[in-house]
XYZ file of C-alpha atoms in Angstrom:
597
model
C 43.540 -61.281 -42.649
C 43.661 -58.262 -44.935
C 40.106 -58.873 -46.097
C 38.832 -59.161 -42.550
C 40.649 -55.977 -41.593
C 39.101 -54.148 -44.538
C 35.608 -55.301 -43.622
C 36.177 -54.234 -40.018
C 37.280 -50.762 -41.150
C 34.183 -50.495 -43.348
C 31.809 -51.111 -40.455
C 30.230 -47.954 -39.111
C 30.694 -47.041 -35.450
C 26.999 -46.214 -35.137
C 23.725 -46.791 -36.930
C 20.612 -44.687 -37.410
C 17.117 -46.205 -37.327
C 13.831 -44.574 -38.182
C 11.064 -44.726 -35.601
C 8.205 -47.110 -36.299
C 4.664 -45.939 -36.949
C 5.635 -42.781 -38.833
C 3.051 -43.309 -41.590
C 0.283 -43.886 -39.057
C 1.250 -40.750 -37.186
C 1.250 -38.685 -40.378
C -2.264 -39.863 -41.172
C -3.351 -39.111 -37.622
C -1.816 -35.625 -37.665
C -3.467 -34.929 -41.009
C -6.889 -35.520 -39.484
C -5.959 -33.265 -36.589
C -4.978 -30.530 -39.029
C -8.348 -30.829 -40.733
C -10.025 -30.488 -37.359
C -8.002 -27.355 -36.596
C -9.039 -25.792 -39.890
C -12.686 -26.580 -39.128
C -12.369 -24.870 -35.741
C -10.884 -21.769 -37.345
C -13.634 -21.751 -39.969
C -16.353 -22.132 -37.328
C -14.956 -19.262 -35.277
C -14.739 -16.966 -38.289
C -18.253 -17.498 -39.642
C -19.892 -17.284 -36.210
C -18.318 -14.110 -34.867
C -21.057 -12.121 -33.068
C -22.061 -8.947 -34.841
C -20.982 -5.533 -33.666
C -22.858 -4.620 -30.502
C -23.771 -8.205 -29.611
C -22.740 -9.431 -26.185
C -19.607 -11.577 -26.112
C -18.174 -10.336 -29.413
C -14.713 -9.516 -28.043
C -14.597 -12.648 -25.906
C -15.345 -14.671 -29.051
C -12.643 -12.868 -31.037
C -10.154 -13.428 -28.210
C -11.018 -17.105 -28.186
C -10.437 -17.271 -31.941
C -7.016 -15.635 -31.540
C -6.108 -18.113 -28.772
C -7.222 -21.102 -30.839
C -5.427 -19.762 -33.892
C -2.216 -19.538 -31.850
C -2.762 -23.047 -30.452
C -3.192 -24.404 -33.979
C -0.195 -22.532 -35.357
C 1.949 -23.736 -32.481
C 0.772 -27.309 -33.088
C 1.843 -27.017 -36.724
C 5.306 -25.900 -35.580
C 5.600 -28.954 -33.319
C 5.037 -31.330 -36.237
C 8.489 -30.456 -37.565
C 10.008 -32.600 -34.794
C 7.439 -35.399 -34.837
C 7.102 -36.541 -38.435
C 10.470 -38.214 -39.022
C 11.892 -39.310 -35.686
C 15.193 -41.242 -35.792
C 17.233 -43.062 -33.140
C 20.974 -43.747 -33.061
C 22.896 -46.682 -31.653
C 26.708 -46.633 -31.154
C 29.001 -49.688 -31.251
C 31.655 -49.089 -28.603
C 33.131 -52.579 -29.106
C 34.043 -51.632 -32.665
C 35.550 -48.382 -31.398
C 37.804 -50.140 -28.896
C 38.807 -52.837 -31.398
C 39.607 -50.306 -34.106
C 41.440 -47.652 -32.105
C 42.618 -49.440 -28.950
C 45.293 -47.310 -27.272
C 44.882 -44.524 -29.856
C 41.828 -43.021 -28.175
C 42.015 -39.229 -27.792
C 42.612 -37.293 -24.589
C 39.524 -36.035 -22.762
C 39.217 -32.813 -20.754
C 36.247 -32.950 -18.373
C 34.781 -29.658 -17.124
C 32.715 -29.540 -13.918
C 31.183 -26.156 -13.064
C 30.000 -24.824 -9.696
C 29.250 -21.302 -8.510
C 27.828 -21.355 -4.971
C 28.871 -23.641 -2.104
C 25.537 -23.015 -0.367
C 23.257 -23.975 -3.263
C 25.745 -26.593 -4.496
C 27.345 -28.175 -1.401
C 30.985 -29.278 -1.792
C 30.053 -32.903 -1.019
C 27.683 -32.833 -4.007
C 30.422 -31.386 -6.206
C 33.093 -33.934 -5.291
C 30.713 -36.840 -5.893
C 30.334 -35.637 -9.467
C 34.111 -35.181 -9.768
C 34.800 -38.692 -8.450
C 32.234 -40.199 -10.838
C 33.906 -38.703 -13.925
C 37.402 -39.567 -12.674
C 36.325 -43.241 -12.609
C 35.353 -43.645 -16.270
C 36.239 -46.862 -18.098
C 38.834 -44.925 -20.031
C 42.648 -44.750 -19.812
C 43.222 -42.556 -16.706
C 46.322 -40.933 -18.177
C 44.081 -39.565 -20.952
C 41.544 -37.986 -18.570
C 41.899 -34.486 -17.095
C 39.210 -33.151 -14.763
C 38.832 -29.375 -14.266
C 36.635 -27.991 -11.516
C 35.516 -24.420 -12.250
C 34.630 -22.689 -8.985
C 33.101 -19.365 -10.017
C 32.721 -18.407 -6.373
C 36.412 -18.870 -5.645
C 35.630 -20.592 -2.350
C 38.400 -22.090 -0.245
C 35.816 -24.523 1.126
C 35.304 -26.024 -2.332
C 39.068 -26.170 -2.821
C 39.441 -28.034 0.478
C 36.730 -30.506 -0.566
C 38.577 -31.147 -3.827
C 41.787 -31.854 -1.912
C 39.942 -34.405 0.187
C 38.447 -35.961 -2.953
C 41.887 -36.256 -4.554
C 43.096 -38.367 -1.607
C 39.944 -40.479 -1.555
C 40.191 -41.100 -5.334
C 43.314 -43.217 -4.735
C 41.060 -45.741 -3.013
C 37.797 -45.166 -4.901
C 38.967 -45.482 -8.523
C 40.694 -48.888 -8.146
C 37.726 -50.147 -6.096
C 35.303 -49.183 -8.892
C 37.340 -50.784 -11.643
C 38.197 -53.898 -9.675
C 34.585 -54.810 -8.950
C 33.033 -52.996 -11.972
C 30.515 -51.333 -9.670
C 28.022 -48.685 -10.741
C 27.108 -45.890 -10.323
C 30.505 -44.396 -9.578
C 29.331 -41.498 -7.500
C 30.077 -42.642 -3.917
C 26.929 -41.050 -2.485
C 24.694 -42.628 -5.139
C 26.411 -46.009 -4.880
C 26.167 -46.368 -1.114
C 22.576 -45.123 -1.172
C 21.576 -47.828 -3.657
C 23.593 -50.787 -2.370
C 23.618 -52.518 0.988
C 26.497 -54.456 2.503
C 27.401 -57.405 0.211
C 27.509 -61.026 1.397
C 30.793 -61.963 -0.274
C 33.418 -61.871 2.495
C 36.356 -60.435 0.526
C 34.217 -57.906 -1.275
C 32.423 -56.985 1.956
C 35.688 -56.117 3.690
C 36.761 -53.733 0.955
C 33.221 -52.369 0.682
C 33.097 -51.530 4.386
C 36.597 -50.037 4.271
C 35.727 -47.767 1.329
C 32.432 -46.726 2.881
C 34.184 -45.838 6.134
C 36.743 -43.740 4.237
C 33.973 -41.953 2.338
C 31.905 -41.180 5.417
C 35.003 -39.932 7.228
C 35.844 -37.632 4.306
C 32.248 -36.417 4.048
C 32.117 -35.603 7.762
C 35.353 -33.605 7.579
C 34.071 -31.595 4.615
C 30.682 -30.957 6.210
C 32.366 -29.819 9.416
C 34.540 -27.330 7.573
C 31.564 -26.012 5.607
C 29.584 -25.622 8.818
C 32.445 -23.640 10.403
C 32.758 -21.529 7.251
C 36.548 -21.317 7.370
C 39.718 -23.395 7.082
C 41.797 -23.924 10.208
C 45.488 -23.050 10.284
C 46.477 -26.716 10.559
C 44.606 -27.507 7.343
C 46.064 -24.472 5.559
C 49.577 -25.627 6.352
C 48.940 -28.937 4.590
C 48.708 -27.390 1.104
C 50.332 -24.274 -0.311
C 47.270 -23.634 -2.463
C 45.497 -22.008 0.493
C 47.957 -19.099 0.240
C 45.789 -17.808 -2.633
C 43.010 -16.932 -0.173
C 43.098 -13.893 2.071
C 40.631 -11.434 3.584
C 40.279 -9.557 0.278
C 38.991 -12.555 -1.679
C 35.200 -12.427 -2.152
C 32.694 -14.184 -4.396
C 32.512 -11.239 -6.804
C 36.074 -9.914 -6.468
C 39.063 -12.230 -6.609
C 42.125 -12.996 -8.679
C 42.457 -16.030 -10.922
C 43.393 -19.225 -9.077
C 44.684 -22.344 -10.822
C 45.901 -25.287 -8.743
C 46.982 -28.628 -10.218
C 46.029 -31.026 -7.430
C 46.891 -34.258 -9.284
C 49.302 -34.011 -12.201
C 48.492 -36.961 -14.421
C 51.556 -36.200 -16.546
C 53.696 -37.297 -13.609
C 54.176 -41.065 -13.682
C 54.470 -40.996 -9.887
C 50.833 -39.903 -9.548
C 49.284 -43.337 -8.955
C 46.473 -44.878 -6.917
C 46.791 -47.569 -4.247
C 47.055 -50.280 -6.914
C 49.901 -48.499 -8.710
C 47.769 -47.372 -11.677
C 47.969 -43.869 -13.121
C 45.546 -41.246 -11.827
C 43.666 -38.696 -13.925
C 44.788 -35.069 -13.821
C 42.753 -32.969 -11.384
C 42.780 -29.160 -11.559
C 41.010 -26.464 -9.525
C 40.182 -23.273 -11.463
C 38.671 -20.013 -10.228
C 38.711 -17.392 -12.979
C 39.350 -13.756 -12.153
C 36.221 -11.738 -11.319
C 35.943 -8.002 -10.744
C 32.782 -6.029 -9.921
C 33.352 -3.534 -12.738
C 33.630 -6.200 -15.455
C 30.840 -8.518 -16.701
C 31.670 -12.167 -16.074
C 28.982 -13.689 -18.356
C 28.022 -16.390 -15.873
C 28.475 -20.005 -16.986
C 29.440 -19.118 -20.555
C 32.335 -17.044 -19.236
C 33.421 -19.843 -16.899
C 33.372 -22.372 -19.728
C 35.443 -20.185 -22.010
C 37.969 -19.652 -19.215
C 38.264 -23.416 -18.777
C 39.013 -23.819 -22.469
C 41.959 -21.448 -22.198
C 43.302 -23.057 -19.011
C 42.968 -26.621 -20.292
C 44.776 -25.727 -23.514
C 47.868 -24.891 -21.480
C 47.792 -27.994 -19.262
C 46.363 -31.049 -21.003
C 45.017 -29.744 -24.333
C 42.654 -32.689 -24.675
C 41.091 -33.491 -28.019
C 37.710 -34.055 -26.361
C 35.954 -31.776 -23.893
C 33.168 -33.145 -21.717
C 31.277 -30.622 -19.593
C 28.890 -31.522 -16.773
C 27.164 -29.533 -14.075
C 28.293 -30.204 -10.538
C 24.958 -31.847 -9.645
C 24.960 -34.228 -12.631
C 27.019 -37.275 -11.711
C 28.054 -39.811 -14.326
C 25.742 -42.822 -14.244
C 27.334 -44.707 -17.132
C 31.114 -45.348 -17.013
C 31.144 -45.978 -20.774
C 29.500 -42.679 -21.780
C 32.703 -41.240 -23.285
C 33.267 -44.292 -25.464
C 29.691 -44.172 -26.733
C 29.986 -40.482 -27.622
C 33.293 -41.084 -29.416
C 31.565 -43.556 -31.738
C 29.819 -40.623 -33.416
C 32.917 -38.443 -33.695
C 35.368 -41.114 -34.841
C 33.165 -42.777 -37.435
C 35.145 -42.787 -40.690
C 32.194 -42.002 -42.937
C 30.163 -39.413 -41.026
C 32.280 -38.406 -38.038
C 33.925 -35.448 -39.767
C 30.514 -33.753 -40.170
C 29.457 -33.985 -36.515
C 30.171 -31.022 -34.284
C 28.582 -32.094 -31.015
C 26.738 -34.963 -29.360
C 23.998 -34.383 -26.804
C 22.803 -36.521 -23.913
C 19.395 -35.945 -22.279
C 18.906 -34.386 -18.881
C 17.734 -37.020 -16.395
C 17.203 -36.848 -12.654
C 17.598 -39.265 -9.769
C 15.050 -37.658 -7.449
C 11.879 -37.659 -9.564
C 8.862 -38.142 -7.324
C 6.123 -40.673 -8.086
C 3.680 -38.046 -9.359
C 6.379 -35.719 -10.716
C 4.533 -32.666 -9.435
C 6.839 -30.170 -11.151
C 7.080 -32.055 -14.463
C 10.821 -32.683 -14.441
C 10.826 -36.018 -16.283
C 10.638 -34.457 -19.795
C 9.762 -37.859 -21.260
C 8.303 -36.639 -24.571
C 11.135 -34.142 -25.009
C 13.861 -36.757 -24.518
C 12.251 -39.545 -26.548
C 10.505 -37.691 -29.367
C 10.942 -33.955 -29.856
C 14.716 -33.578 -30.292
C 15.322 -36.831 -32.186
C 14.421 -35.385 -35.575
C 16.802 -32.425 -35.986
C 19.186 -33.081 -33.048
C 18.401 -29.632 -31.684
C 20.733 -28.142 -29.092
C 18.342 -27.875 -26.168
C 20.097 -29.964 -23.543
C 23.492 -31.481 -22.771
C 25.846 -31.362 -25.659
C 29.251 -32.519 -26.807
C 31.267 -30.386 -29.143
C 33.834 -31.386 -31.678
C 37.155 -29.718 -32.420
C 39.899 -29.166 -29.827
C 39.617 -25.666 -28.667
C 36.270 -25.095 -30.258
C 33.900 -25.884 -27.451
C 32.652 -27.704 -24.452
C 29.535 -28.944 -22.849
C 26.581 -31.121 -21.064
C 24.160 -28.241 -19.973
C 23.654 -28.270 -17.254
C 23.132 -31.412 -18.284
C 25.143 -30.599 -20.757
C 27.608 -32.929 -22.062
C 29.825 -31.494 -24.644
C 32.623 -33.288 -26.459
C 35.110 -31.479 -28.613
C 37.393 -33.236 -31.022
C 40.638 -32.055 -32.549
C 40.787 -32.145 -36.346
C 44.026 -33.499 -37.747
C 45.416 -31.881 -40.887
C 47.945 -34.293 -42.420
C 51.293 -33.078 -43.626
C 51.584 -29.892 -41.584
C 53.166 -31.431 -38.471
C 50.621 -30.141 -35.975
C 50.849 -26.430 -36.709
C 48.243 -26.622 -39.418
C 45.848 -28.319 -37.015
C 46.094 -25.576 -34.422
C 45.720 -22.874 -37.043
C 42.652 -24.456 -38.612
C 40.933 -24.965 -35.277
C 41.723 -21.438 -34.214
C 39.899 -20.047 -37.236
C 36.703 -21.851 -36.248
C 37.212 -20.996 -32.610
C 37.565 -17.281 -33.277
C 34.614 -17.407 -35.667
C 32.421 -18.668 -32.824
C 33.401 -15.861 -30.454
C 36.059 -17.952 -28.700
C 33.610 -20.429 -27.236
C 30.099 -20.158 -25.894
C 28.162 -17.099 -27.027
C 27.431 -14.435 -24.415
C 24.354 -12.348 -23.798
C 21.765 -15.054 -23.077
C 20.871 -17.120 -20.015
C 20.590 -20.269 -22.158
C 24.007 -19.957 -23.745
C 24.041 -23.601 -24.799
C 20.976 -23.257 -27.044
C 22.171 -20.146 -28.848
C 25.682 -21.595 -29.276
C 24.331 -24.862 -30.671
C 22.180 -22.950 -33.149
C 25.180 -20.889 -34.256
C 27.257 -24.017 -34.825
C 24.546 -25.711 -36.881
C 24.153 -22.589 -38.988
C 27.833 -22.893 -39.912
C 27.205 -26.225 -41.563
C 28.049 -28.625 -38.731
C 25.777 -31.530 -37.860
C 24.874 -32.758 -34.407
C 23.639 -35.943 -32.759
C 21.040 -36.448 -30.047
C 21.798 -39.690 -28.228
C 19.410 -41.072 -25.612
C 21.024 -44.295 -24.320
C 19.095 -47.045 -22.606
C 21.168 -46.466 -19.471
C 21.115 -42.816 -18.468
C 24.540 -41.256 -18.989
C 24.038 -38.607 -16.302
C 21.705 -38.205 -13.352
C 21.144 -34.963 -11.493
C 19.027 -33.266 -8.902
C 15.664 -31.872 -10.037
C 13.845 -28.958 -8.348
C 12.010 -30.220 -5.287
C 10.115 -27.076 -4.270
C 7.738 -24.789 -6.123
C 10.013 -21.749 -5.937
C 12.984 -23.710 -7.320
C 10.893 -25.090 -10.192
C 9.435 -21.682 -11.045
C 12.841 -20.010 -11.045
C 14.311 -22.694 -13.300
C 11.417 -22.692 -15.781
C 11.335 -18.898 -15.808
C 15.049 -18.746 -16.629
C 14.679 -21.279 -19.414
C 11.554 -19.770 -20.967
C 12.829 -16.199 -20.657
C 16.199 -17.074 -22.169
C 14.711 -19.002 -25.072
C 12.155 -16.319 -25.884
C 14.999 -13.805 -25.756
C 16.698 -15.779 -28.525
C 13.525 -15.684 -30.623
C 13.371 -11.878 -30.326
C 17.076 -11.386 -31.051
C 19.135 -11.540 -34.229
C 19.547 -15.261 -33.519
C 15.874 -15.986 -34.250
C 16.011 -19.302 -36.177
C 13.769 -17.967 -38.957
C 16.179 -15.061 -39.543
C 19.607 -16.268 -38.443
C 19.050 -19.777 -39.776
C 17.441 -18.749 -43.085
C 19.274 -20.486 -45.893
C 21.647 -22.170 -43.423
C 19.520 -24.861 -41.822
C 16.313 -26.496 -43.014
C 12.956 -24.830 -42.373
C 11.892 -27.839 -40.316
C 14.942 -27.374 -38.067
C 14.105 -23.682 -37.670
C 10.583 -24.644 -36.615
C 11.999 -27.282 -34.270
C 13.976 -24.683 -32.338
C 10.883 -22.495 -32.089
C 8.927 -25.242 -30.325
C 10.698 -24.205 -27.141
C 11.746 -20.690 -28.044
C 8.004 -19.911 -28.067
C 7.377 -21.745 -24.829
C 6.851 -18.472 -22.933
C 4.274 -16.732 -25.192
C 2.128 -19.886 -25.450
C 1.199 -19.206 -21.826
C -0.836 -16.141 -22.840
C -3.542 -17.925 -24.895
C -3.540 -20.692 -22.280
C -4.311 -18.167 -19.535
C -7.010 -16.616 -21.716
C -8.617 -20.018 -22.224
C -8.541 -20.679 -18.490
C -9.963 -17.314 -17.396
C -12.352 -15.921 -20.028
C -14.674 -18.891 -20.836
C -15.624 -19.464 -17.153
C -16.372 -15.739 -16.733
C -18.545 -15.778 -19.845
C -20.315 -18.865 -18.526
C -21.218 -17.058 -15.310
C -22.680 -14.197 -17.366
C -24.613 -16.537 -19.649
C -22.550 -15.785 -22.768
C -22.204 -18.930 -24.960
C -18.776 -19.465 -26.540
C -19.106 -23.113 -27.550
C -21.714 -25.090 -29.519
C -24.667 -26.114 -27.402
C -25.498 -29.720 -26.552
C -26.716 -31.622 -29.617
C -25.026 -29.290 -32.078
C -23.109 -31.250 -34.711
C -20.414 -28.619 -34.574
C -19.389 -30.021 -31.201
C -17.411 -32.563 -33.227
C -14.976 -29.823 -34.162
C -14.251 -29.120 -30.524
C -13.875 -32.776 -29.676
C -11.180 -32.939 -32.347
C -9.556 -29.799 -31.015
C -9.454 -31.183 -27.482
C -7.977 -34.433 -28.760
C -5.130 -32.749 -30.611
C -4.376 -30.448 -27.682
C -4.211 -33.299 -25.140
C -2.373 -35.790 -27.337
C 0.056 -33.668 -29.338
C 0.677 -30.532 -27.321
C 4.491 -30.179 -27.161
C 4.394 -28.902 -23.612
C 3.407 -32.423 -22.632
C 7.155 -33.044 -22.740
C 7.070 -31.582 -19.269
C 4.489 -34.170 -18.213
C 5.516 -36.479 -15.427
C 5.112 -40.182 -14.847
C 1.325 -39.927 -14.695
C 1.182 -39.003 -18.380
C -1.083 -36.589 -20.173
C -3.885 -37.000 -17.664
C -2.018 -34.748 -15.233
C -0.607 -32.373 -17.830
C -0.688 -28.712 -16.777
C -1.494 -27.930 -20.397
C -4.805 -29.817 -20.203
C -6.968 -26.719 -19.801
C -10.367 -28.422 -19.685
C -12.473 -30.805 -21.703
C -14.341 -28.664 -24.189
C -17.047 -31.244 -24.863
C -17.826 -31.707 -21.193
C -17.670 -27.955 -20.749
C -20.188 -27.513 -23.553
C -22.655 -29.883 -21.846
C -22.176 -28.129 -18.532
C -22.562 -24.744 -20.216
C -25.851 -25.730 -21.845
C -27.333 -27.066 -18.611
C -26.191 -23.990 -16.708
C -27.743 -21.623 -19.281
C -31.065 -23.475 -18.982
C -30.990 -23.085 -15.210
C -30.102 -19.394 -15.537
C -33.064 -18.822 -17.884
C -35.388 -20.649 -15.506
C -34.087 -18.536 -12.624
C -34.700 -15.286 -14.516
C -38.197 -16.473 -15.559
C -39.166 -17.242 -11.974
């Protein structure tokens, strides 16, 4: 028995595997690099002389191609040694059993118009239904708007959870967002199951109708206000930008009387609206997250913090257990600061017009250095939080033996204060800059892309929504590159050069648009004026441009934004240079014939 127990303890809670085909890809990328160098050489030795037509257009094209090549070199830092990780949750449960840590789950919302309360409570209900001891789960809803409508919706969800949670666990149904579940499943044929299914669906639709009616009216009736004392916090002076702090414990999981319809314990459920005043900066989501850390430390003080956006419902009820495998591994767990899950969506269209799928990003780019560019899970009790947006963040308390708890709090507080008491302010992509800061302090991270998506959200469905989102991301990341947190400066000597380059793949996402625009606009204009910029048909040097087009189409990192149709529909596919060269040659011949006639 002792030998078996020792072998069980020696087994790792996760394994790391290297991607196949790495040698072949290195050989392939080496040939691409040679082609890039040939393009640069061709451009340099064929620059038109001073006074010749097209000189500046040629130089501009060389600058654009130089930037394309340099950017391609940066992307290779995340493509050469891709690794994948696989957790063993069965080993975790067998080894730790009822000793699993407490989990604080943060759900953030800020606008009941853009993020309807019914959407918010579906996310809340999905995370309340995890396959995890309910007495060890505490769910905090951060309402940055301070809306009584959202508070009312959460009250309704708390009552519905007494029926929904036991139903989910009894029949092991997935997903555990009521809206997603009833949209994907029709009425079952099993008689007993069908009765409960219809009863739960009726309760959900009744709750949803009540919430929608209240939202449509825009106010809470007096009868509803009298049902809960929490509504006393709202008066005529409370506005979105000016209100006091509001903390309401709706379900107190510490109370053994807080049980569902089957008599099982319920998770803790807390509504939080931090104080906001017009004269003080509130720092958007980063400020809300840091406020949740302080509130949760006084109520549940969970060892793990999981943060999700209100439109990212939990699609995998075992996601917490899988993330814990990385943190609680005896050999490597103490080095890991946060675990990240990818950002996936449930409403991707067939053609993915706005490139929301991020297939290459999720499956290739971030697997090498575990860069903090999406949802993340932080380690260390009051250190952090977070799934960005899709950001899942787990935080684990570090135990210091022999100090009876006080040493633990003191040690964690040092790290917490060192990281500016949570997420770093001053940037619209606070998760990226915070993840970089953590890695530069010596912590390691894990990018985990499970076979079953851990979270599913709502992607932009209109052009204006997509443009606003991409603009915010690209602007925020380029802001990091220009700040003191530039990976090449801030990370120098702290993280590997390849990791610094990996961050810059997306930090330089905005400026790569400039040479792309140049390539789209200038060559066609020169063609119309009869100015050749590419080798003519039959020229052996066309081979260089065929190589260049191949590397741009196949390896361009922005193809991570390519949808289900693949690279063929990539917005980064400017044009086929070889075909353009043929067309250019034929057009020049016709222009000469026209001038001759």
